[in-house]
mmCIF file of C-alpha atoms in Angstrom:
data_model
loop_
_atom_site.group_PDB
_atom_site.id
_atom_site.type_symbol
_atom_site.label_atom_id
_atom_site.label_comp_id
_atom_site.label_asym_id
_atom_site.label_seq_id
_atom_site.Cartn_x
_atom_site.Cartn_y
_atom_site.Cartn_z
ATOM 1 C CA MET A 1 -2.392 41.770 -4.507
ATOM 2 C CA SER A 2 -2.053 38.099 -5.315
ATOM 3 C CA ASP A 3 -2.007 37.230 -9.001
ATOM 4 C CA THR A 4 -4.716 34.644 -8.335
ATOM 5 C CA ASN A 5 -7.279 37.141 -7.043
ATOM 6 C CA ASN A 6 -10.335 37.768 -9.221
ATOM 7 C CA TYR A 7 -9.118 35.350 -11.832
ATOM 8 C CA LYS A 8 -11.704 33.683 -14.041
ATOM 9 C CA PRO A 9 -10.642 30.043 -14.672
ATOM 10 C CA ASN A 10 -10.102 28.959 -18.245
ATOM 11 C CA SER A 11 -11.262 25.379 -18.808
ATOM 12 C CA ASP A 12 -10.212 25.101 -22.451
ATOM 13 C CA LEU A 13 -8.772 21.627 -23.117
ATOM 14 C CA LEU A 14 -5.596 22.998 -24.680
ATOM 15 C CA ASN A 15 -4.871 24.992 -21.518
ATOM 16 C CA TYR A 16 -5.277 22.328 -18.881
ATOM 17 C CA TRP A 17 -4.250 19.133 -20.681
ATOM 18 C CA PRO A 18 -0.461 19.857 -20.815
ATOM 19 C CA MET A 19 -0.491 20.660 -17.100
ATOM 20 C CA TRP A 20 -2.313 17.479 -16.135
ATOM 21 C CA THR A 21 -0.150 15.235 -18.298
ATOM 22 C CA ARG A 22 3.103 16.842 -17.159
ATOM 23 C CA ASN A 23 2.122 16.412 -13.527
ATOM 24 C CA ASP A 24 1.277 12.767 -14.177
ATOM 25 C CA LEU A 25 4.598 12.166 -15.909
ATOM 26 C CA ASN A 26 6.681 13.874 -13.232
ATOM 27 C CA ILE A 27 5.002 12.255 -10.246
ATOM 28 C CA SER A 28 4.711 8.825 -11.834
ATOM 29 C CA SER A 29 8.433 8.855 -12.668
ATOM 30 C CA ILE A 30 9.362 9.773 -9.103
ATOM 31 C CA TYR A 31 6.978 7.168 -7.677
ATOM 32 C CA ILE A 32 8.196 4.285 -9.862
ATOM 33 C CA SER A 33 11.846 5.190 -9.366
ATOM 34 C CA TYR A 34 11.407 5.345 -5.601
ATOM 35 C CA LEU A 35 9.553 2.042 -5.278
ATOM 36 C CA ALA A 36 11.902 0.119 -7.575
ATOM 37 C CA THR A 37 15.042 1.459 -5.904
ATOM 38 C CA ARG A 38 13.670 1.035 -2.392
ATOM 39 C CA GLU A 39 12.928 -2.602 -3.206
ATOM 40 C CA ARG A 40 16.550 -3.119 -4.244
ATOM 41 C CA ILE A 41 17.839 -1.372 -1.126
ATOM 42 C CA GLU A 42 15.743 -3.660 1.098
ATOM 43 C CA THR A 43 17.338 -6.625 -0.670
ATOM 44 C CA LEU A 44 20.759 -5.114 -0.006
ATOM 45 C CA PHE A 45 20.018 -4.897 3.727
ATOM 46 C CA LYS A 46 19.330 -8.640 3.674
ATOM 47 C CA SER A 47 22.736 -9.488 2.184
ATOM 48 C CA GLU A 48 24.461 -12.359 3.947
ATOM 49 C CA TRP A 49 27.443 -10.692 5.528
ATOM 50 C CA TYR A 50 28.408 -13.329 8.119
ATOM 51 C CA SER A 51 30.904 -16.012 7.127
ATOM 52 C CA ASN A 52 31.981 -18.949 9.296
ATOM 53 C CA GLY A 53 35.389 -18.833 7.660
ATOM 54 C CA LEU A 54 36.136 -15.339 8.926
ATOM 55 C CA GLY A 55 36.975 -13.982 12.337
ATOM 56 C CA ARG A 56 34.933 -11.620 14.460
ATOM 57 C CA TYR A 57 36.693 -8.493 13.201
ATOM 58 C CA GLU A 58 36.304 -9.395 9.532
ATOM 59 C CA ASN A 59 32.618 -10.199 9.977
ATOM 60 C CA LYS A 60 32.071 -6.944 11.819
ATOM 61 C CA GLN A 61 33.636 -5.018 8.951
ATOM 62 C CA ARG A 62 31.460 -6.840 6.424
ATOM 63 C CA MET A 63 28.378 -5.974 8.485
ATOM 64 C CA LYS A 64 29.378 -2.305 8.511
ATOM 65 C CA VAL A 65 29.807 -2.298 4.740
ATOM 66 C CA VAL A 66 26.372 -3.816 4.131
ATOM 67 C CA TYR A 67 24.405 -1.608 6.514
ATOM 68 C CA GLY A 68 26.476 1.477 5.802
ATOM 69 C CA ALA A 69 25.835 1.147 2.075
ATOM 70 C CA GLY A 70 22.138 0.497 2.656
ATOM 71 C CA MET A 71 21.702 3.591 4.812
ATOM 72 C CA GLN A 72 23.719 5.724 2.411
ATOM 73 C CA TYR A 73 21.638 4.650 -0.573
ATOM 74 C CA LEU A 74 18.379 5.089 1.341
ATOM 75 C CA CYS A 75 19.270 8.682 2.198
ATOM 76 C CA PHE A 76 20.286 9.340 -1.398
ATOM 77 C CA LEU A 77 17.005 7.890 -2.631
ATOM 78 C CA LYS A 78 14.918 10.088 -0.353
ATOM 79 C CA ARG A 79 16.953 13.181 -1.171
ATOM 80 C CA SER A 80 16.401 12.487 -4.855
ATOM 81 C CA ALA A 81 12.652 12.066 -4.320
ATOM 82 C CA ILE A 82 12.401 15.347 -2.388
ATOM 83 C CA LEU A 83 14.390 17.244 -5.017
ATOM 84 C CA GLY A 84 12.249 15.722 -7.754
ATOM 85 C CA LEU A 85 9.022 16.684 -6.014
ATOM 86 C CA ALA A 86 10.254 20.256 -5.547
ATOM 87 C CA LYS A 87 11.161 20.392 -9.241
ATOM 88 C CA SER A 88 7.667 19.156 -10.160
ATOM 89 C CA VAL A 89 6.228 22.231 -8.425
ATOM 90 C CA GLU A 90 8.493 24.503 -10.459
ATOM 91 C CA ASP A 91 7.425 22.729 -13.650
ATOM 92 C CA CYS A 92 3.754 23.072 -12.787
ATOM 93 C CA PHE A 93 4.015 26.784 -12.044
ATOM 94 C CA PHE A 94 5.963 27.305 -15.261
ATOM 95 C CA LEU A 95 3.223 25.584 -17.259
ATOM 96 C CA VAL A 96 0.573 27.673 -15.544
ATOM 97 C CA GLN A 97 2.348 30.790 -16.770
ATOM 98 C CA GLU A 98 2.900 29.362 -20.255
ATOM 99 C CA ASN A 99 -0.698 28.178 -20.720
ATOM 100 C CA THR A 100 -2.698 30.850 -18.895
ATOM 101 C CA GLY A 101 -0.503 33.933 -18.910
ATOM 102 C CA ARG A 102 -0.721 34.193 -15.128
ATOM 103 C CA SER A 103 2.369 34.358 -12.890
ATOM 104 C CA PRO A 104 1.764 32.575 -9.581
ATOM 105 C CA ASN A 105 4.417 32.855 -6.904
ATOM 106 C CA PHE A 106 4.872 29.761 -4.777
ATOM 107 C CA TRP A 107 5.433 31.267 -1.327
ATOM 108 C CA ARG A 108 2.862 33.991 -1.900
ATOM 109 C CA ASP A 109 0.105 31.803 -3.309
ATOM 110 C CA ALA A 110 0.713 28.295 -1.933
ATOM 111 C CA HIS A 111 -1.894 28.712 0.807
ATOM 112 C CA ARG A 112 -4.596 28.854 -1.878
ATOM 113 C CA PHE A 113 -4.039 25.232 -2.849
ATOM 114 C CA GLU A 114 -4.860 21.974 -1.100
ATOM 115 C CA PHE A 115 -1.952 20.197 0.662
ATOM 116 C CA SER A 116 0.008 23.455 0.671
ATOM 117 C CA GLU A 117 1.713 22.668 3.987
ATOM 118 C CA VAL A 118 3.259 19.531 2.501
ATOM 119 C CA ALA A 119 4.399 21.453 -0.573
ATOM 120 C CA LYS A 120 5.972 24.199 1.547
ATOM 121 C CA GLU A 121 7.860 21.657 3.632
ATOM 122 C CA ILE A 122 9.106 19.892 0.498
ATOM 123 C CA ARG A 123 10.340 23.163 -0.997
ATOM 124 C CA ALA A 124 12.103 24.081 2.245
ATOM 125 C CA LEU A 125 13.689 20.630 2.491
ATOM 126 C CA SER A 126 14.845 20.827 -1.111
ATOM 127 C CA ASN A 127 16.504 24.193 -0.552
ATOM 128 C CA THR A 128 18.164 22.954 2.630
ATOM 129 C CA ILE A 129 19.487 19.869 0.848
ATOM 130 C CA LYS A 130 20.857 21.927 -2.049
ATOM 131 C CA HIS A 131 22.266 24.907 -0.197
ATOM 132 C CA ASN A 132 22.941 23.760 3.399
ATOM 133 C CA ILE A 133 24.218 20.199 2.718
ATOM 134 C CA SER A 134 21.148 18.969 4.612
ATOM 135 C CA TYR A 135 21.946 20.743 7.900
ATOM 136 C CA VAL A 136 18.982 22.508 9.482
ATOM 137 C CA GLN A 137 20.484 25.797 10.625
ATOM 138 C CA ALA A 138 17.923 28.571 10.895
ATOM 139 C CA SER A 139 20.573 31.290 10.845
ATOM 140 C CA ARG A 140 21.876 30.113 7.472
ATOM 141 C CA SER A 141 18.732 30.249 5.334
ATOM 142 C CA THR A 142 15.069 31.178 5.301
ATOM 143 C CA SER A 143 14.210 27.608 4.288
ATOM 144 C CA ALA A 144 15.954 26.120 7.297
ATOM 145 C CA ALA A 145 14.313 28.758 9.494
ATOM 146 C CA PHE A 146 10.936 27.714 8.073
ATOM 147 C CA LEU A 147 11.655 24.077 8.941
ATOM 148 C CA VAL A 148 12.530 25.020 12.513
ATOM 149 C CA LYS A 149 9.860 27.614 13.235
ATOM 150 C CA THR A 150 6.938 26.235 11.232
ATOM 151 C CA CYS A 151 7.551 22.511 10.833
ATOM 152 C CA GLY A 152 9.138 21.786 14.221
ATOM 153 C CA TYR A 153 12.545 20.554 13.083
ATOM 154 C CA ARG A 154 15.272 20.647 15.686
ATOM 155 C CA GLU A 155 17.889 23.345 15.157
ATOM 156 C CA GLY A 156 21.195 21.778 14.131
ATOM 157 C CA SER A 157 19.667 18.468 13.059
ATOM 158 C CA HIS A 158 20.790 16.694 9.909
ATOM 159 C CA LEU A 159 18.217 15.573 7.387
ATOM 160 C CA ASP A 160 20.078 12.355 6.550
ATOM 161 C CA VAL A 161 19.371 11.064 10.057
ATOM 162 C CA LEU A 162 15.660 11.840 9.725
ATOM 163 C CA MET A 163 15.538 10.196 6.316
ATOM 164 C CA LEU A 164 16.380 6.816 7.828
ATOM 165 C CA GLN A 165 12.836 6.756 9.197
ATOM 166 C CA ASP A 166 9.636 6.453 7.194
ATOM 167 C CA GLU A 167 7.640 8.949 9.208
ATOM 168 C CA GLY A 168 5.982 12.245 8.387
ATOM 169 C CA ILE A 169 7.281 13.885 5.226
ATOM 170 C CA PHE A 170 9.881 11.116 4.905
ATOM 171 C CA ASN A 171 7.191 8.540 4.227
ATOM 172 C CA ILE A 172 7.819 9.157 0.563
ATOM 173 C CA PRO A 173 4.835 7.271 -0.952
ATOM 174 C CA ASN A 174 2.388 9.224 1.226
ATOM 175 C CA THR A 175 4.185 12.478 0.467
ATOM 176 C CA ILE A 176 4.084 11.741 -3.256
ATOM 177 C CA SER A 177 0.299 11.357 -3.035
ATOM 178 C CA SER A 178 -0.057 14.664 -1.190
ATOM 179 C CA MET A 179 2.176 16.466 -3.675
ATOM 180 C CA TYR A 180 0.224 15.045 -6.602
ATOM 181 C CA CYS A 181 -2.973 16.437 -5.094
ATOM 182 C CA PHE A 182 -1.276 19.785 -4.488
ATOM 183 C CA LEU A 183 -0.291 20.015 -8.160
ATOM 184 C CA MET A 184 -3.770 19.083 -9.306
ATOM 185 C CA SER A 185 -5.198 21.732 -7.000
ATOM 186 C CA VAL A 186 -2.943 24.286 -8.718
ATOM 187 C CA VAL A 187 -4.261 23.177 -12.104
ATOM 188 C CA GLU A 188 -7.847 23.395 -10.844
ATOM 189 C CA LEU A 189 -7.516 27.031 -9.842
ATOM 190 C CA TYR A 190 -6.421 28.050 -13.319
ATOM 191 C CA THR A 191 -8.614 25.770 -15.432
ATOM 192 C CA GLY A 192 -11.731 25.186 -13.349
ATOM 193 C CA MET A 193 -11.202 21.434 -13.785
ATOM 194 C CA ARG A 194 -11.154 19.515 -10.509
ATOM 195 C CA HIS A 195 -9.279 16.217 -10.496
ATOM 196 C CA ALA A 196 -11.315 13.284 -9.188
ATOM 197 C CA PHE A 197 -8.548 12.238 -6.777
ATOM 198 C CA LEU A 198 -9.069 15.420 -4.769
ATOM 199 C CA ASP A 199 -12.491 14.137 -3.706
ATOM 200 C CA ILE A 200 -11.487 10.582 -2.779
ATOM 201 C CA PRO A 201 -11.741 9.925 0.996
ATOM 202 C CA PRO A 202 -8.320 10.358 2.649
ATOM 203 C CA ASP A 203 -8.150 6.727 3.773
ATOM 204 C CA LYS A 204 -8.482 5.564 0.150
ATOM 205 C CA ARG A 205 -6.658 8.331 -1.723
ATOM 206 C CA ASP A 206 -3.073 7.084 -1.415
ATOM 207 C CA ALA A 207 -3.945 3.629 -2.737
ATOM 208 C CA ALA A 208 -5.943 5.100 -5.624
ATOM 209 C CA ILE A 209 -3.112 7.415 -6.659
ATOM 210 C CA ARG A 210 -0.575 4.614 -6.485
ATOM 211 C CA GLU A 211 -2.784 2.405 -8.642
ATOM 212 C CA ALA A 212 -3.110 5.188 -11.217
ATOM 213 C CA LEU A 213 0.542 6.225 -11.360
ATOM 214 C CA VAL A 214 2.332 2.885 -10.874
ATOM 215 C CA PRO A 215 1.318 0.313 -13.514
ATOM 216 C CA SER A 216 0.477 -3.010 -11.860
ATOM 217 C CA ILE A 217 2.469 -4.880 -14.494
ATOM 218 C CA LEU A 218 5.647 -3.521 -12.854
ATOM 219 C CA ASN A 219 4.887 -5.527 -9.686
ATOM 220 C CA LEU A 220 6.195 -2.814 -7.376
#
């Protein structure tokens, strides 16, 4: 039986406040780091690589260096964001146990929370990055098998190639918003306190979360 069945929420301030604040800190740090670094990477892509004083071969090599570095850093940035988001789930579940005495299990209980499909995909991606050097090979791990069978990833694909696009789970700002809501849904189950962002219309939620977690003074 799931550890969340028949559980009476505890809304005591001392129980839910550490979970809320830790989630805010984790997700805000990932969000700010991603936006600031992505801004620098976009500047790198715009580097002036062509020189009239150099021949065709030399200019071609300079172009490869600029775009190669940009793509490498972009993949690293997205890998870091995914690993950070997966770690934020572990932190949240740890705090649930510390503050409520309950012991939720992610894969067993994730379906009980909002945005669980995003959270499952992030966890599977994180495991594949850490243990399969980003290759999606269903025969090598249950996480990779989950990506293939449940999320529709192509067998044998490499995550670094997918990370060069800003679509689906790899649209990091949108994914950050979904993961933030997932974490707050976890907190709600155990405290009875529902975060206001969970009730914001979907077309306005991402902007509201960004405004709350990324101080405007940073100009990101």
